CSV table of C-alpha atoms and ligand atoms in Angstrom, one decimal:
chain,number,residue,atom,x,y,z
A,15,SER,CA,85.7,94.3,111.8
A,16,GLN,CA,82.4,93.2,110.4
A,17,LYS,CA,81.1,92.7,114.0
A,18,VAL,CA,82.3,96.2,115.0
A,19,MET,CA,80.5,97.7,112.0
A,20,GLU,CA,77.3,96.1,113.2
A,21,VAL,CA,77.3,98.5,116.2
A,22,PHE,CA,77.1,101.4,113.8
A,23,GLU,CA,74.4,99.7,111.8
A,24,ASN,CA,72.3,98.7,114.7
A,25,ARG,CA,72.7,101.5,117.2
A,26,GLU,CA,73.7,104.7,115.3
A,27,SER,CA,71.2,106.8,113.5
A,28,GLN,CA,70.9,106.1,109.8
A,29,VAL,CA,72.0,109.7,109.2
A,30,ARG,CA,75.6,108.5,109.4
A,31,SER,CA,77.4,108.8,106.1
A,32,TYR,CA,81.1,108.4,106.3
A,33,SER,CA,81.0,105.0,108.0
A,34,ARG,CA,79.0,103.9,105.0
A,35,SER,CA,81.4,105.3,102.4
A,36,PHE,CA,84.4,104.1,104.3
A,37,PRO,CA,83.2,100.8,105.9
A,38,THR,CA,85.9,100.0,108.4
A,39,VAL,CA,86.8,100.9,112.0
A,40,PHE,CA,89.8,103.3,112.2
A,41,ASN,CA,91.9,103.5,115.3
A,42,LYS,CA,95.1,105.4,114.3
A,43,ALA,CA,96.2,108.2,112.1
A,44,LYS,CA,99.4,110.1,111.4
A,45,GLY,CA,100.2,112.7,108.8
A,46,TYR,CA,98.4,111.7,105.6
A,47,LYS,CA,97.8,108.1,106.6
A,48,MET,CA,95.1,106.3,108.6
A,49,TRP,CA,94.9,102.7,109.9
A,50,ASP,CA,92.0,100.5,110.8
A,51,THR,CA,91.8,97.9,113.6
A,52,GLU,CA,93.0,95.2,111.2
A,53,GLY,CA,96.2,97.1,110.7
A,54,LYS,CA,95.4,98.1,107.1
A,55,GLU,CA,96.9,101.3,105.9
A,56,TYR,CA,95.1,104.0,104.0
A,57,ILE,CA,96.3,107.1,102.2
A,58,ASP,CA,94.1,110.0,103.2
A,59,PHE,CA,92.9,112.2,100.3
A,60,PHE,CA,90.0,113.5,102.4
A,61,ALA,CA,91.7,115.1,105.5
A,62,GLY,CA,88.7,115.3,107.7
A,63,ALA,CA,86.7,117.1,105.0
A,64,GLY,CA,89.4,119.7,104.9
A,65,ALA,CA,89.8,120.1,108.7
A,66,LEU,CA,93.3,118.5,108.7
A,67,ASN,CA,95.3,120.7,106.4
A,68,TYR,CA,98.3,120.1,108.7
A,69,GLY,CA,97.8,116.4,108.8
A,70,HIS,CA,96.7,113.9,111.5
A,71,ASN,CA,98.4,114.3,114.9
A,72,ASN,CA,100.7,117.1,113.8
A,73,ASP,CA,103.8,116.7,116.0
A,74,ARG,CA,104.2,120.4,116.8
A,75,MET,CA,100.6,120.8,117.8
A,76,LYS,CA,100.6,117.5,119.7
A,77,GLU,CA,103.6,118.5,121.8
A,78,LYS,CA,102.0,121.9,122.7
A,79,LEU,CA,98.8,120.2,123.6
A,80,ILE,CA,100.3,117.5,125.8
A,81,LYS,CA,102.4,120.1,127.7
A,82,TYR,CA,99.4,122.4,128.1
A,83,ILE,CA,97.2,119.6,129.6
A,84,GLN,CA,100.0,118.4,131.8
A,85,ASP,CA,100.4,122.0,133.2
A,86,ASP,CA,96.7,122.2,133.9
A,87,GLY,CA,96.0,124.8,131.2
A,88,ILE,CA,92.4,125.9,130.9
A,89,SER,CA,90.5,123.7,128.5
A,90,HIS,CA,87.2,125.5,128.5
A,91,SER,CA,86.3,129.1,129.5
A,92,LEU,CA,83.7,130.5,127.1
A,93,ASP,CA,85.1,133.8,126.0
A,94,MET,CA,86.9,134.7,129.2
A,95,GLY,CA,90.4,136.2,128.8
A,96,THR,CA,93.1,133.5,128.8
A,97,THR,CA,96.7,133.6,127.9
A,98,VAL,CA,95.9,131.3,125.0
A,99,ARG,CA,93.3,133.6,123.5
A,100,LYS,CA,95.6,136.6,123.9
A,101,GLU,CA,98.5,134.9,122.2
A,102,PHE,CA,96.3,133.7,119.4
A,103,LEU,CA,94.8,137.2,118.7
A,104,GLU,CA,98.3,138.7,118.7
A,105,ARG,CA,99.8,136.1,116.5
A,106,PHE,CA,96.9,136.0,114.1
A,107,ASN,CA,97.2,139.8,113.6
A,108,GLU,CA,101.0,139.6,113.3
A,109,VAL,CA,101.2,136.6,110.9
A,110,ILE,CA,98.0,136.7,108.9
A,111,LEU,CA,96.3,140.1,109.0
A,112,GLN,CA,99.1,142.7,109.1
A,113,PRO,CA,101.3,141.3,106.3
A,114,ARG,CA,98.2,141.3,104.1
A,115,ASN,CA,97.2,144.8,105.0
A,116,MET,CA,93.9,143.5,106.4
A,117,ASP,CA,92.2,145.2,109.3
A,118,TYR,CA,89.5,142.9,110.8
A,119,LYS,CA,88.0,142.2,114.2
A,120,VAL,CA,88.2,138.6,115.2
A,121,MET,CA,85.0,137.0,116.5
A,122,PHE,CA,84.7,133.4,118.0
A,123,PRO,CA,81.2,132.6,116.9
A,124,GLY,CA,81.0,129.0,118.1
A,125,PRO,CA,82.8,125.8,117.3
A,126,THR,CA,81.8,125.0,113.7
A,127,GLY,CA,81.7,126.3,110.2
A,128,THR,CA,78.0,126.6,110.4
A,129,ASN,CA,78.3,128.9,113.4
A,130,THR,CA,80.5,131.4,111.6
A,131,VAL,CA,78.1,131.5,108.7
A,132,GLU,CA,75.2,132.2,111.1
A,133,SER,CA,77.1,135.0,112.7
A,134,ALA,CA,78.0,136.6,109.3
A,135,LEU,CA,74.4,136.5,108.1
A,136,LYS,CA,73.1,138.1,111.3
A,137,ILE,CA,75.7,140.8,111.3
A,138,ALA,CA,74.9,141.7,107.7
A,139,ARG,CA,71.2,142.0,108.5
A,140,LYS,CA,72.0,144.0,111.6
A,141,VAL,CA,74.3,146.6,109.9
A,142,THR,CA,72.3,147.1,106.7
A,143,GLY,CA,68.8,146.8,108.2
A,144,ARG,CA,68.0,144.7,105.1
A,145,GLN,CA,66.8,141.1,105.2
A,146,ASN,CA,67.5,139.4,101.9
A,147,ILE,CA,70.7,137.4,101.3
A,148,VAL,CA,72.0,136.5,97.9
A,149,SER,CA,73.6,133.1,97.8
A,150,PHE,CA,74.7,131.0,94.8
A,151,THR,CA,73.7,127.8,93.1
A,152,ASN,CA,75.5,124.8,94.5
A,153,GLY,CA,76.9,126.8,97.4
A,154,PHE,CA,77.3,125.0,100.8
A,155,HIS,CA,77.3,126.9,104.0
A,156,GLY,CA,76.1,124.6,106.8
A,157,MET,CA,73.3,122.8,108.4
A,158,THR,CA,71.5,125.1,110.9
A,159,LEU,CA,68.5,127.0,109.5
A,160,GLY,CA,70.2,130.3,108.7
A,161,ALA,CA,73.2,128.6,107.0
A,162,LEU,CA,70.9,126.1,105.4
A,163,SER,CA,68.8,128.9,103.9
A,164,VAL,CA,71.8,129.9,101.8
A,165,THR,CA,72.9,126.4,100.9
A,166,GLY,CA,72.1,125.5,97.3
A,167,ASN,CA,71.7,121.8,97.3
A,168,ALA,CA,68.1,120.8,98.1
A,169,TYR,CA,69.2,117.3,99.3
A,170,ASN,CA,71.0,118.9,102.2
A,171,ARG,CA,67.8,120.4,103.4
A,172,GLY,CA,66.5,117.1,104.6
A,173,GLY,CA,63.0,118.3,104.9
A,174,ALA,CA,63.9,121.3,107.1
A,175,GLY,CA,60.2,121.7,107.9
A,176,VAL,CA,60.2,125.5,107.9
A,177,PRO,CA,60.4,127.9,105.1
A,178,LEU,CA,63.9,129.2,104.5
A,179,ASN,CA,63.0,132.8,104.1
A,180,ASN,CA,64.7,135.9,102.8
A,181,THR,CA,67.3,134.5,100.5
A,182,THR,CA,67.7,134.6,96.8
A,183,SER,CA,69.7,132.1,94.9
A,184,MET,CA,71.7,133.4,91.9
A,185,PRO,CA,73.6,131.4,89.4
A,186,PHE,CA,77.2,130.9,90.4
A,187,ASP,CA,80.0,131.9,88.0
A,188,THR,CA,80.6,128.3,86.8
A,189,PHE,CA,76.8,127.6,86.6
A,190,LEU,CA,76.4,129.5,83.4
A,191,GLU,CA,78.5,130.4,80.4
A,192,GLU,CA,81.2,133.1,80.8
A,193,ASP,CA,79.9,136.4,82.1
A,194,GLN,CA,76.2,135.3,82.1
A,195,SER,CA,76.1,135.1,85.8
A,196,LEU,CA,77.3,138.7,86.1
A,197,THR,CA,74.8,139.9,83.6
A,198,PHE,CA,72.1,138.1,85.6
A,199,LEU,CA,73.3,139.7,88.9
A,200,LYS,CA,73.6,143.1,87.5
A,201,LYS,CA,70.1,143.1,86.1
A,202,TYR,CA,68.7,141.7,89.3
A,203,LEU,CA,70.3,144.4,91.4
A,204,ALA,CA,69.4,147.2,89.0
A,205,ASN,CA,65.8,146.1,89.3
A,206,ALA,CA,65.7,145.6,93.1
A,207,SER,CA,63.8,148.8,93.6
A,208,SER,CA,60.9,147.6,91.5
A,209,GLY,CA,59.7,145.1,94.0
A,210,LEU,CA,62.7,143.0,94.8
A,211,ASP,CA,64.6,143.9,98.0
A,212,LEU,CA,68.2,144.8,97.8
A,213,PRO,CA,70.1,142.2,99.7
A,214,ALA,CA,71.9,142.7,103.0
A,215,ALA,CA,74.7,140.5,101.8
A,216,MET,CA,76.0,138.1,99.2
A,217,ILE,CA,77.7,135.0,100.5
A,218,LEU,CA,79.9,132.8,98.4
A,219,GLU,CA,82.8,130.3,98.3
A,220,THR,CA,85.6,131.2,95.9
A,221,VAL,CA,85.9,127.5,95.1
A,222,GLN,CA,82.7,125.6,95.9
A,223,GLY,CA,83.7,122.5,97.8
A,224,GLU,CA,80.6,120.4,98.4
A,225,GLY,CA,79.1,121.8,95.3
A,226,GLY,CA,81.6,120.0,93.0
A,227,ILE,CA,84.9,121.9,93.1
A,228,ASN,CA,83.7,124.9,91.2
A,229,PRO,CA,86.3,127.7,91.1
A,230,ALA,CA,85.0,131.2,90.4
A,231,SER,CA,87.2,133.2,88.1
A,232,PHE,CA,89.1,136.1,89.8
A,233,LYS,CA,87.4,138.5,87.4
A,234,TRP,CA,84.0,137.3,88.6
A,235,LEU,CA,85.0,137.7,92.3
A,236,ARG,CA,86.2,141.3,91.6
A,237,GLU,CA,83.0,142.1,89.7
A,238,VAL,CA,80.9,140.7,92.6
A,239,GLU,CA,82.9,142.8,95.0
A,240,ARG,CA,82.3,145.9,92.8
A,241,LEU,CA,78.6,145.3,92.7
A,242,CYS,CA,78.5,144.9,96.5
A,243,ARG,CA,80.3,148.2,96.9
A,244,ASN,CA,77.9,149.9,94.5
A,245,TYR,CA,74.8,148.8,96.4
A,246,ASP,CA,76.2,148.8,99.9
A,247,ILE,CA,75.9,145.1,100.2
A,248,ILE,CA,78.0,143.2,102.6
A,249,LEU,CA,80.3,140.7,100.9
A,250,ILE,CA,80.8,137.5,102.9
A,251,VAL,CA,83.4,135.0,101.7
A,252,ASP,CA,82.9,131.6,103.3
A,253,ASP,CA,86.5,130.4,103.4
A,254,VAL,CA,85.6,127.5,105.7
A,255,GLN,CA,86.8,124.9,103.2
A,256,ALA,CA,88.9,126.8,100.7
A,257,GLY,CA,90.7,128.9,103.4
A,258,CYS,CA,93.7,128.1,105.6
A,259,GLY,CA,96.0,127.5,102.7
A,260,ARG,CA,93.9,125.0,100.8
A,261,THR,CA,94.0,126.8,97.5
A,262,GLY,CA,97.7,127.8,97.9
A,263,THR,CA,97.3,131.1,99.8
A,264,PHE,CA,96.1,131.5,103.4
A,265,PHE,CA,92.8,133.1,102.2
A,266,SER,CA,91.4,131.7,99.0
A,267,PHE,CA,90.5,135.1,97.6
A,268,GLU,CA,94.0,136.6,97.9
A,269,PRO,CA,95.0,136.2,94.3
A,270,ALA,CA,91.7,137.9,93.2
A,271,GLY,CA,92.7,140.9,95.2
A,272,ILE,CA,89.4,141.4,96.9
A,273,LYS,CA,88.7,142.5,100.5
A,274,PRO,CA,85.5,140.9,101.8
A,275,ASP,CA,83.6,142.6,104.5
A,276,ILE,CA,83.2,139.4,106.5
A,277,ILE,CA,85.3,136.2,106.2
A,278,CYS,CA,84.2,132.9,107.6
A,279,LEU,CA,86.9,130.4,108.7
A,280,SER,CA,86.6,127.0,110.4
A,281,LYS,CA,87.7,123.4,109.6
A,282,SER,CA,91.5,123.8,109.5
A,283,ILE,CA,91.8,127.0,111.5
A,284,GLY,CA,92.0,124.8,114.7
A,285,GLY,CA,94.9,123.0,113.1
A,286,TYR,CA,94.7,119.7,115.0
A,287,GLY,CA,91.2,118.8,113.9
A,288,LEU,CA,89.8,120.5,117.1
A,289,PRO,CA,86.6,122.5,116.6
A,290,LEU,CA,87.1,126.2,116.1
A,291,ALA,CA,85.6,128.9,114.0
A,292,LEU,CA,86.4,132.5,113.4
A,293,THR,CA,84.4,135.3,111.9
A,294,LEU,CA,86.6,138.2,110.6
A,295,ILE,CA,84.7,141.4,110.5
A,296,LYS,CA,85.7,144.8,109.1
A,297,PRO,CA,85.8,147.0,112.2
A,298,GLU,CA,83.0,149.3,111.1
A,299,TYR,CA,80.6,146.2,111.0
A,300,ASP,CA,81.6,144.9,114.4
A,301,THR,CA,78.3,145.8,115.9
A,302,PHE,CA,77.1,142.9,118.1
A,303,GLY,CA,76.8,143.8,121.7
A,304,PRO,CA,77.7,141.4,124.5
A,305,ALA,CA,75.6,138.2,124.3
A,306,GLU,CA,74.0,139.2,121.0
A,307,HIS,CA,75.7,136.1,119.5
A,308,ASN,CA,77.0,133.8,122.1
A,309,GLY,CA,77.5,130.0,122.6
A,310,THR,CA,79.0,127.8,125.3
A,311,PHE,CA,81.7,126.3,123.2
A,312,ARG,CA,83.1,129.4,121.5
A,313,GLY,CA,86.2,129.4,123.7
A,314,ASN,CA,87.9,126.0,123.4
A,315,ASN,CA,91.4,126.9,124.5
A,316,MET,CA,92.9,123.7,123.3
A,317,ALA,CA,91.7,124.4,119.8
A,318,ILE,CA,92.9,128.0,120.0
A,319,LEU,CA,96.3,126.7,121.3
A,320,THR,CA,96.8,124.4,118.3
A,321,ALA,CA,95.4,127.2,116.0
A,322,THR,CA,98.2,129.4,117.3
A,323,GLU,CA,100.8,126.8,116.6
A,324,ALA,CA,99.4,126.3,113.0
A,325,LEU,CA,100.1,130.0,112.3
A,326,SER,CA,103.8,129.3,112.4
A,327,TYR,CA,103.3,127.6,109.0
A,328,TRP,CA,102.5,131.1,107.6
A,329,GLU,CA,105.4,133.1,109.1
A,330,THR,CA,107.3,132.8,105.8
A,331,ASP,CA,105.9,132.1,102.3
A,332,GLU,CA,107.7,128.7,102.1
A,333,PHE,CA,104.7,126.6,103.1
A,334,ALA,CA,102.4,128.4,100.6
A,335,LYS,CA,105.0,127.9,97.9
A,336,SER,CA,105.3,124.2,98.6
A,337,VAL,CA,101.5,123.8,98.4
A,338,GLN,CA,101.4,125.6,95.1
A,339,GLU,CA,104.3,123.5,93.8
A,340,LYS,CA,102.7,120.2,94.9
A,341,SER,CA,99.4,121.2,93.5
A,342,LYS,CA,100.9,121.1,90.0
A,343,LEU,CA,101.6,117.3,90.5
A,344,ILE,CA,97.9,116.9,91.5
A,345,THR,CA,96.8,118.6,88.4
A,346,LYS,CA,99.1,116.5,86.3
A,347,ARG,CA,98.0,113.3,87.7
A,348,MET,CA,94.3,114.2,87.3
A,349,GLU,CA,94.8,115.3,83.7
A,350,THR,CA,96.6,112.0,82.9
A,351,ILE,CA,93.6,110.1,84.3
A,352,VAL,CA,91.2,112.2,82.1
A,353,GLU,CA,93.4,111.4,79.0
A,354,ASP,CA,93.9,107.8,79.8
A,355,TYR,CA,90.3,107.0,80.5
A,356,PRO,CA,88.1,108.6,77.9
A,357,GLN,CA,85.3,106.2,79.1
A,358,LEU,CA,84.8,108.6,82.0
A,359,LYS,CA,84.1,111.6,79.6
A,360,ALA,CA,85.8,113.5,82.4
A,361,THR,CA,87.3,116.9,82.9
A,362,THR,CA,89.3,118.4,85.8
A,363,ARG,CA,88.8,121.6,87.7
A,364,GLY,CA,89.8,123.3,90.9
A,365,ARG,CA,92.7,125.2,92.5
A,366,GLY,CA,95.6,124.2,94.7
A,367,PHE,CA,94.7,121.3,97.0
A,368,MET,CA,91.1,121.4,96.0
A,369,GLN,CA,90.8,119.7,92.7
A,370,GLY,CA,88.4,117.3,91.1
A,371,ILE,CA,87.9,114.8,88.3
A,372,VAL,CA,84.4,115.5,87.0
A,373,CYS,CA,82.8,112.4,85.4
A,374,GLY,CA,80.9,113.5,82.3
A,375,GLU,CA,77.3,113.4,81.4
A,376,GLY,CA,75.8,109.9,81.7
A,377,LYS,CA,78.9,108.8,83.6
A,378,GLU,CA,78.2,110.5,86.9
A,379,ASP,CA,77.9,107.1,88.7
A,380,TYR,CA,81.5,106.3,88.0
A,381,ALA,CA,82.7,108.8,90.6
A,382,ASP,CA,81.0,106.9,93.5
A,383,LYS,CA,82.2,103.5,92.2
A,384,ILE,CA,85.7,104.7,91.7
A,385,CYS,CA,85.9,106.1,95.3
A,386,ALA,CA,84.4,102.8,96.7
A,387,LYS,CA,86.9,100.7,94.8
A,388,ALA,CA,89.8,103.1,95.8
A,389,PHE,CA,88.8,102.6,99.4
A,390,GLU,CA,89.1,98.8,99.1
A,391,LYS,CA,92.6,99.4,97.8
A,392,GLY,CA,93.6,101.7,100.6
A,393,LEU,CA,92.7,105.3,99.6
A,394,ILE,CA,90.3,107.5,101.3
A,395,ILE,CA,88.7,109.9,98.8
A,396,GLU,CA,85.2,111.2,98.5
A,397,THR,CA,82.8,112.5,95.8
A,398,SER,CA,81.2,115.9,95.6
A,399,GLY,CA,78.9,117.8,93.3
A,400,PRO,CA,75.1,117.9,93.0
A,401,GLU,CA,75.1,114.4,91.4
A,402,GLY,CA,78.1,113.1,93.2
A,403,GLU,CA,79.9,113.2,89.9
A,404,VAL,CA,83.2,114.6,91.1
A,405,VAL,CA,86.1,112.6,92.5
A,406,LYS,CA,87.4,115.2,95.0
A,407,PHE,CA,91.1,115.5,96.1
A,408,LEU,CA,91.2,117.2,99.5
A,409,GLY,CA,94.5,115.8,100.9
A,410,SER,CA,96.5,117.4,103.8
A,411,LEU,CA,98.7,120.2,102.7
A,412,ILE,CA,101.7,118.5,104.4
A,413,ILE,CA,101.5,115.4,102.1
A,414,ASP,CA,104.7,115.0,100.1
A,415,GLU,CA,105.0,114.1,96.4
A,416,LYS,CA,105.5,110.5,97.3
A,417,GLY,CA,102.2,110.4,99.1
A,418,ILE,CA,100.4,112.2,96.3
A,419,ASP,CA,101.8,109.7,93.8
A,420,GLN,CA,100.9,106.7,96.0
A,421,GLY,CA,97.3,107.9,96.3
A,422,PHE,CA,96.9,108.6,92.6
A,423,ASP,CA,98.5,105.2,91.8
A,424,ILE,CA,95.7,103.6,93.8
A,425,LEU,CA,93.1,105.8,92.2
A,426,GLU,CA,94.3,104.8,88.7
A,427,GLU,CA,94.2,101.1,89.7
A,428,ALA,CA,90.6,101.6,90.9
A,429,ILE,CA,89.6,103.4,87.7
A,430,GLU,CA,91.2,100.7,85.6
A,431,GLU,CA,89.0,98.1,87.3
A,432,ILE,CA,85.8,100.1,87.2
A,433,VAL,CA,85.9,101.1,83.6
A,434,LYS,CA,87.2,97.9,82.1
B,4,PMP,N1,80.9,126.3,104.7
B,4,PMP,C1,81.6,125.6,103.8
B,4,PMP,C2,82.2,126.2,102.6
B,4,PMP,C3,81.8,124.2,104.1
B,4,PMP,O1,82.4,123.4,103.3
B,4,PMP,C4,81.3,123.7,105.3
B,4,PMP,C5,81.4,122.2,105.7
B,4,PMP,N2,81.5,121.3,104.7
B,4,PMP,C6,80.6,124.5,106.2
B,4,PMP,C7,80.4,125.9,105.8
B,4,PMP,C8,79.9,124.0,107.4
B,4,PMP,O2,80.9,123.7,108.4
B,4,PMP,P1,80.6,122.7,109.6
B,4,PMP,O3,80.4,121.4,109.0
B,4,PMP,O4,81.9,122.8,110.4
B,4,PMP,O5,79.5,123.3,110.3
């Protein structure tokens, strides 16, 4: 294994990060488990950074894929009409949009989360004729220049080399004390005429993932929506990480009762870990003409095929309920850790299958050490937050209670060793 790791060290760019955090060579994965070339088993509390909500090598999707390839189904066809695209659009409407009384056009903006964010920002600027975008502290929206310009963490900018223009960063709900962020926003918008441009859009995550598992309150989300309506600002919810059931409902904003103008989906929308992104657009804002936003890989039929299969999890509310039920166990296990290890000065936060243990002031380093130790013991879990201070649970939604307990047992053993 050490020899194989050398290939990464010697030949791959030093930008690589996960092969550093998880220093082994994996060759097999199923459900919520992964294995390395030495046959060591790992519980996966990371799930491809949230791209594997339905687990590794999901049987139902795998079966569909194998048959499709055997039958010479079309793998790549840009946005040409295919039976796979047709079926996906029909099923997405039937299973996701209609039951929620949501009328949105579906755009395939390119293969990644970053692509959907780019398309959303461009649409907002096009339909409003305004340039400025309001984003929020600690938000994460992607790595290309548009998405990067609304990403809050400076370290992600990697010396972008060009000015990231026309954006205004505002304090996120959890960044200030209760209601202060709203006061700030309201004052900012009320004074936009005196020199500050009104924004084309506001872009936010309902639970910030990379930013440290910061859940906005439902009240805050509703107030932000109201402000957007008052000033004709496009509300973009980036549900790339928090969507597809991760917080216990298909869209993360459902319990808040808001209706964003544009919704960004990626990561788990493809279902099998295949790259796919969607931009959902209220019909009145569906204004791009042909080729105004294109891309070679916006029509990966295999990803759309598995995405269609993934929708069957949402035909009844059974799956959502199981996610909500299991998330109580995650909360319980995290709260126990916080109580049992006061040395961490930790708190917990999050929603559903997106929860974190936040190591307190002066103890931020613990998170990294805990995750590294847990990895040695067979658990894949990563940190998040501006100081890497959060131990972040992001397991597959299909994990059962036994798997959750197994993972948390390992986590506790790791913490025990780190804090002693
Ligand atoms: N938005 C959010 C909320 C994300 O978490 C991410 C990825 N971590 C992105 C956008 C970017 O997605 P991708 O890495 O697929 O470009």
